[in-house]
XYZ file of C-alpha atoms in Angstrom:
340
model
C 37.434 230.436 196.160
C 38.585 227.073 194.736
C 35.841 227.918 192.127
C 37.249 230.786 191.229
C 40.503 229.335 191.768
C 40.203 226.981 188.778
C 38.601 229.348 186.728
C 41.079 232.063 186.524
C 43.582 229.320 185.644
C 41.525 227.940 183.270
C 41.419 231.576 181.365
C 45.210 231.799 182.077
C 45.878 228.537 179.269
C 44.593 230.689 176.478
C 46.516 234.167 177.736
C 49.694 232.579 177.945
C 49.261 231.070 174.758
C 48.388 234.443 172.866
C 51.324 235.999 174.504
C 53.712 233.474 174.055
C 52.749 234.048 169.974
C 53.293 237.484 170.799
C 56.856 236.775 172.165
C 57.780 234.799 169.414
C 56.800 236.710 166.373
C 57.952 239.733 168.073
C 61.664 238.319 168.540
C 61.553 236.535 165.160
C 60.881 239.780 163.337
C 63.750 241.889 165.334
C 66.727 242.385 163.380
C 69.507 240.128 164.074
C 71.661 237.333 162.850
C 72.720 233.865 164.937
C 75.846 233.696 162.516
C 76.585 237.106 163.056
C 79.334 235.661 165.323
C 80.638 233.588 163.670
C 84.723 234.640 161.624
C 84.288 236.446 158.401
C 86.325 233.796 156.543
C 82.989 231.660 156.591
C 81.726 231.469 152.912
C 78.114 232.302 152.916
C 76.331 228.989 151.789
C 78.120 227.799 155.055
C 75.933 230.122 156.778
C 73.276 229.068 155.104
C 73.934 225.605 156.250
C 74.207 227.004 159.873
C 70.664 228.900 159.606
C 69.136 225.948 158.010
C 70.440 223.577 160.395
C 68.838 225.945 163.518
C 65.572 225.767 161.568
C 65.411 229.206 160.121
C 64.330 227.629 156.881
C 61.280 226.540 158.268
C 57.477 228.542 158.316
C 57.002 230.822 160.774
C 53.953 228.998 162.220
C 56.286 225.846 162.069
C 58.783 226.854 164.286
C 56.592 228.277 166.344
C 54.117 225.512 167.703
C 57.512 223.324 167.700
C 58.908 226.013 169.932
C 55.728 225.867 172.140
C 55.206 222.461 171.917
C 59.218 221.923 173.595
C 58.565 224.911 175.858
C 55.246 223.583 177.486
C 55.388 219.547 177.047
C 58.680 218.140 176.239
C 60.438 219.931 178.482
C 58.306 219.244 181.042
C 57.899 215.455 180.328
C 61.570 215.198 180.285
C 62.240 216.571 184.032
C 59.685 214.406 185.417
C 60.679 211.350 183.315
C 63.727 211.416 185.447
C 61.974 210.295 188.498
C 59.448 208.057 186.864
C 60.825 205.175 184.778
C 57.863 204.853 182.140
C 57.839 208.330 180.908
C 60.064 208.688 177.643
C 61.361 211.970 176.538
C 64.230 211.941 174.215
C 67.050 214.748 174.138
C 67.053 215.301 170.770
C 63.582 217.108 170.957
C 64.166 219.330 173.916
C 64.933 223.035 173.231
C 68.541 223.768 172.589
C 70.415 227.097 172.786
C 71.526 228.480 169.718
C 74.630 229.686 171.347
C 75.554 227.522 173.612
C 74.364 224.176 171.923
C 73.157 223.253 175.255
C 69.286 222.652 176.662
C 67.703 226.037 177.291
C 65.881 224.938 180.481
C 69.334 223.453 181.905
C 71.240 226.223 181.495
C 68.217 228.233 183.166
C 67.996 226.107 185.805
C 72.377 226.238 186.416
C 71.670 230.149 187.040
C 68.597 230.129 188.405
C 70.136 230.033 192.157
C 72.055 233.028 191.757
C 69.291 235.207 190.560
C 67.078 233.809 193.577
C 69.751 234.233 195.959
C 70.251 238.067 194.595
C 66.944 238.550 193.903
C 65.108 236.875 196.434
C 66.712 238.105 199.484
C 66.808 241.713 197.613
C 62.682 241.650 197.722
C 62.628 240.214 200.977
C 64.955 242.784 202.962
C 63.243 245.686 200.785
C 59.468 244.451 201.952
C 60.892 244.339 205.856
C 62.189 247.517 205.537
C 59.240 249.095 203.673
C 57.073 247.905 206.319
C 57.926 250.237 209.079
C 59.024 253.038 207.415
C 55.112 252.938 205.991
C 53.841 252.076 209.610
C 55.598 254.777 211.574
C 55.237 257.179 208.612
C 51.656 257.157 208.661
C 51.360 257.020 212.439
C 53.658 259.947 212.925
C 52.841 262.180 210.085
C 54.310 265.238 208.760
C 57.112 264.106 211.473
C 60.837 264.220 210.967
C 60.548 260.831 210.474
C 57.629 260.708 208.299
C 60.028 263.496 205.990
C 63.043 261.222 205.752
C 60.960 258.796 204.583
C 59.543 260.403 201.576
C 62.685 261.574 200.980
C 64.517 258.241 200.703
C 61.125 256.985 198.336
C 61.627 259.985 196.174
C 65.384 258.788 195.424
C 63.831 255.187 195.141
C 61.581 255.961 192.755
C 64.072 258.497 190.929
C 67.239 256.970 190.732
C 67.160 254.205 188.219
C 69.207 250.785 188.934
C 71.526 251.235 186.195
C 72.649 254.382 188.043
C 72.125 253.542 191.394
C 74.375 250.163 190.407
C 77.411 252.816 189.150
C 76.661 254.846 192.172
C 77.120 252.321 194.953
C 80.412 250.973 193.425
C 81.792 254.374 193.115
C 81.128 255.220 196.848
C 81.822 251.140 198.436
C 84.325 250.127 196.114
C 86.450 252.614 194.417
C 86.462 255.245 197.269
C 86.798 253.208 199.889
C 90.057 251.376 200.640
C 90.364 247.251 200.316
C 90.467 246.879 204.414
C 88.030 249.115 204.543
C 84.839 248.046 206.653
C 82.560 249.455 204.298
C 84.406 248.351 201.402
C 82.468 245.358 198.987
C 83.402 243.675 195.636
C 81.894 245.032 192.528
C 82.507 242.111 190.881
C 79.825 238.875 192.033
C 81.775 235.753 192.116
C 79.474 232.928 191.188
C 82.045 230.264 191.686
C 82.524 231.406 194.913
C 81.731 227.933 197.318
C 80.452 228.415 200.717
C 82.007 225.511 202.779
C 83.861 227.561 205.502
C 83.384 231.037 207.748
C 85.140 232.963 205.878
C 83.633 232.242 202.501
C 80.301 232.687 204.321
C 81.738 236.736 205.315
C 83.029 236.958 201.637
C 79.232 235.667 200.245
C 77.417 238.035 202.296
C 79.778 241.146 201.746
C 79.810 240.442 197.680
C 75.909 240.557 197.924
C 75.240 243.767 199.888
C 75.454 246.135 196.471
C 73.478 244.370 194.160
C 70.838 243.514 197.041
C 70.944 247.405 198.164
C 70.099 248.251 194.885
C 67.443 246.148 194.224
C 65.823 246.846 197.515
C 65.907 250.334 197.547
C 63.303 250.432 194.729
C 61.061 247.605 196.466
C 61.526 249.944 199.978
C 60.501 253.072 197.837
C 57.403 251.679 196.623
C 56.000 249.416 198.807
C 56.674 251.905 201.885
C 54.541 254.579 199.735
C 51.887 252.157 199.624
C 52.053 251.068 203.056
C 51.984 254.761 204.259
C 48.883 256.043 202.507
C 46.891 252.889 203.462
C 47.302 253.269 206.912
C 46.017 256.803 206.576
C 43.197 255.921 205.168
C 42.547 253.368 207.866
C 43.938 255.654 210.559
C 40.739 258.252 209.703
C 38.065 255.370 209.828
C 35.484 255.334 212.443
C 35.907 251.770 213.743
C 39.611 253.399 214.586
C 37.949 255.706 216.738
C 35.279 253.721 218.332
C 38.417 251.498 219.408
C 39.761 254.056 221.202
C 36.827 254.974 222.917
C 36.589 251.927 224.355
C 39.878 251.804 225.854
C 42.098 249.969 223.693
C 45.594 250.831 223.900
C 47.465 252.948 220.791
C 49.226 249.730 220.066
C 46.209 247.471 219.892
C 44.335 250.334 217.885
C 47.271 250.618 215.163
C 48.682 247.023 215.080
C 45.614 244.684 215.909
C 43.063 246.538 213.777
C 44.488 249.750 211.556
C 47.813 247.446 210.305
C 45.455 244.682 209.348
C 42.817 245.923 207.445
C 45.810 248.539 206.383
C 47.752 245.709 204.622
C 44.777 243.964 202.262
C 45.904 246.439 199.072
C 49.522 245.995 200.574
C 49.884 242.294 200.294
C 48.455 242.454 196.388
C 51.626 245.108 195.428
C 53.615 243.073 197.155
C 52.575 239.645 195.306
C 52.376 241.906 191.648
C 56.069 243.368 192.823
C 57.979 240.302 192.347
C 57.824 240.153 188.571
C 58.971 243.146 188.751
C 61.764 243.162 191.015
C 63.379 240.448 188.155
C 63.089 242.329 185.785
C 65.306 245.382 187.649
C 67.417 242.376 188.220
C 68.425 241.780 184.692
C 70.044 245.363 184.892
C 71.529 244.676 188.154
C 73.230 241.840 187.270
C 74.943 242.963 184.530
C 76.554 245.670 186.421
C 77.723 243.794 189.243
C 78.352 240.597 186.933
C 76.017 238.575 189.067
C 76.056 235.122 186.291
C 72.053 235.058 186.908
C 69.348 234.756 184.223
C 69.002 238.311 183.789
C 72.708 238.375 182.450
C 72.092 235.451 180.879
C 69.306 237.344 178.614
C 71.464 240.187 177.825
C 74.029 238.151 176.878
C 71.433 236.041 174.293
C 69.543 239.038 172.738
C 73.479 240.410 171.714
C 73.930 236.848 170.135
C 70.440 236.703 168.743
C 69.770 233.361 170.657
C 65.839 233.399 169.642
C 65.244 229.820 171.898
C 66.946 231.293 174.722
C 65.385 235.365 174.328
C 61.799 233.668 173.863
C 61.677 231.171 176.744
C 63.073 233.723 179.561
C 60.939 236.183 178.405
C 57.821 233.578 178.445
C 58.816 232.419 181.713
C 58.492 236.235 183.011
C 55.163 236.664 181.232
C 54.340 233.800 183.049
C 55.147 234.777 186.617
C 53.288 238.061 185.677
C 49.882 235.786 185.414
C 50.492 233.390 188.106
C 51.293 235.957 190.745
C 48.357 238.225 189.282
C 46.033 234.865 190.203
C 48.121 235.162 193.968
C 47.324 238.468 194.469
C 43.558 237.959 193.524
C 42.895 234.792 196.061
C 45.295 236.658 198.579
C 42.943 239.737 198.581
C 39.683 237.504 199.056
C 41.571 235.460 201.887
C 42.592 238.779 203.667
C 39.071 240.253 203.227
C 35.951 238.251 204.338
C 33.940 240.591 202.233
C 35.523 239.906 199.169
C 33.660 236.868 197.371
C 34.515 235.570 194.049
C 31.388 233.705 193.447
């Protein structure tokens, strides 16, 4: 495994790379203009100026093993030179924001807790829930239960967050009066401090939308999953030699079906969270959660290339590494699975 391990990450160096290229020329082709912004009164060799000053005037293949090179090693070097006194990374070569002037990865790293906080707890309330359903769905088949179930995945896997988003704040916010139990905020209030009871209430209530949103497409897929795996298991013959034996139901379905059940489970579960950010970058700009995914829509409407093309890197990025997860979590779960 730690063979394989080190192999797979190893042949990850040169896919990132070839995608990262991908990203950039991609983004550097798209239409779009940093100055764009900017008053009208500007005189256009000013612009000029501008452009030339963000390196526009540069090659293509210039600008982008500079971009690369800040992305993957200055960066980098100048995080951990903070903590170790004989690294020496200079500001003036880390990767700024066109837009904001400041350092890409800073600004990242400013709204990084508010998409994990959204986000996170989004995935991991949709996976408990999922769980279950797909459990008692599969058990009980064709039951009432079982119906409601495939019901509620349908409108999962329907209803798209952008309208789901609209949808909850029409029915929790706007219909429902202000001292209203199941009233919540549409609006997320990122500078919203947690240092008493009540601003713990007003935290959790101003995250139950965008989390409900996001969850209800992790529940609708992962339940589906979860549902026709224990099927298949549920029909083996080891099920019903168990049960010829003696076992109890419960041993039968939780001890052996649910764990040789959730082997394909955990790998959709480990590919899903790349995917649950990027439903997040919709989500947050209806509720107005100030998380990276706003933070990208905002840059691709200012045509901030630096910021576009590292958050989009950093995605492609958690697609491989979590692809690697999956793998070595699938040959931990299964003894017959060797990657020799």
């Amino acid at each position: 495994m730690l063979t394989y391990t080190i192999r797979r990450l190893l042949t990850a160096i040169p896919t990132l790379i070839f995608i990262s290229l991908i990203i950039f020329l991609l983004l550097d082709m798209a239409p779009g203009d940093p100055t764009a912004q900017l008053p009208l009164t500007i005189p256009p060799e000013v612009r000029e100026q501008i452009r030339q000053s963000l390196g526009l005037g540069e090659p293509v293949h210039i600008r982008y093993f500079l971009w690369l090179k800040q992305v993957i090693w200055t960066e980098p070097l100048f995080y951990l030179s903070e903590g170790v006194s004989w690294i020496n990374a200079p500001d003036s070569a880390r990767l700024i924001s066109w837009q904001t002037r400041a350092p890409v990865m800073d600004t990242l790293f400013e709204r990084l807790p508010q998409t994990l906080m959204v986000v996170g707890l989004a995935y991991v309330v949709g996976v408990l829930i999922a769980l279950p359903i797909g459990i008692i769905s599969a058990y009980k088949q064709y039951s009432v239960f079982d119906q409601a179930g495939t019901f509620v995945s349908m409108i999962g896997f329907s209803i798209p967050p952008f309208f789901s988003g609209v949808l909850m704040i029409i029915l929790f916010t706007v219909m429902m009066p202000n001292d209203s139990f199941w009233w919540f905020p549409s609006i997320y209030d990122t500078t919203l401090v947690v240092d008493s009871w009540e601003n713990f209430k007003a935290q959790i209530r101003q995250m139950v939308l965008p989390v409900m949103v996001l969850a209800l497409q992790t529940t609708a897929q992962i339940s589906r999953f979860m549902r026709a795996s224990m099927l298949d298991n549920l029909n083996q013959d080891y099920v019903r030699t168990a049960r010829a034996k003696g076992m109890t139901e419960s041993v039968v379905v939780l001890k052996h079906v649910l764990r040789n059940s959730m082997i394909p489970v955990v790998t959709v579960i480990a590919l899903g969270i790349p995917s649950i950010f990027g439903g997040a970058i919709i989500t947050e700009q209806i509720f107005k959660v100030n998380g990276i995914g706003q933070m990208l829509i905002v840059s691709i409407q200012a045509s901030d290339l630096p910021m576009v093309q590292t958050i989009t890197f950093i995605f492609a990025v958690m697609i491989v590494l979590f692809n690697l997860i999956a793998d070595i979590l699938y040959g931990i779960l299964d003894p017959r699975i060797r990657y020799d």
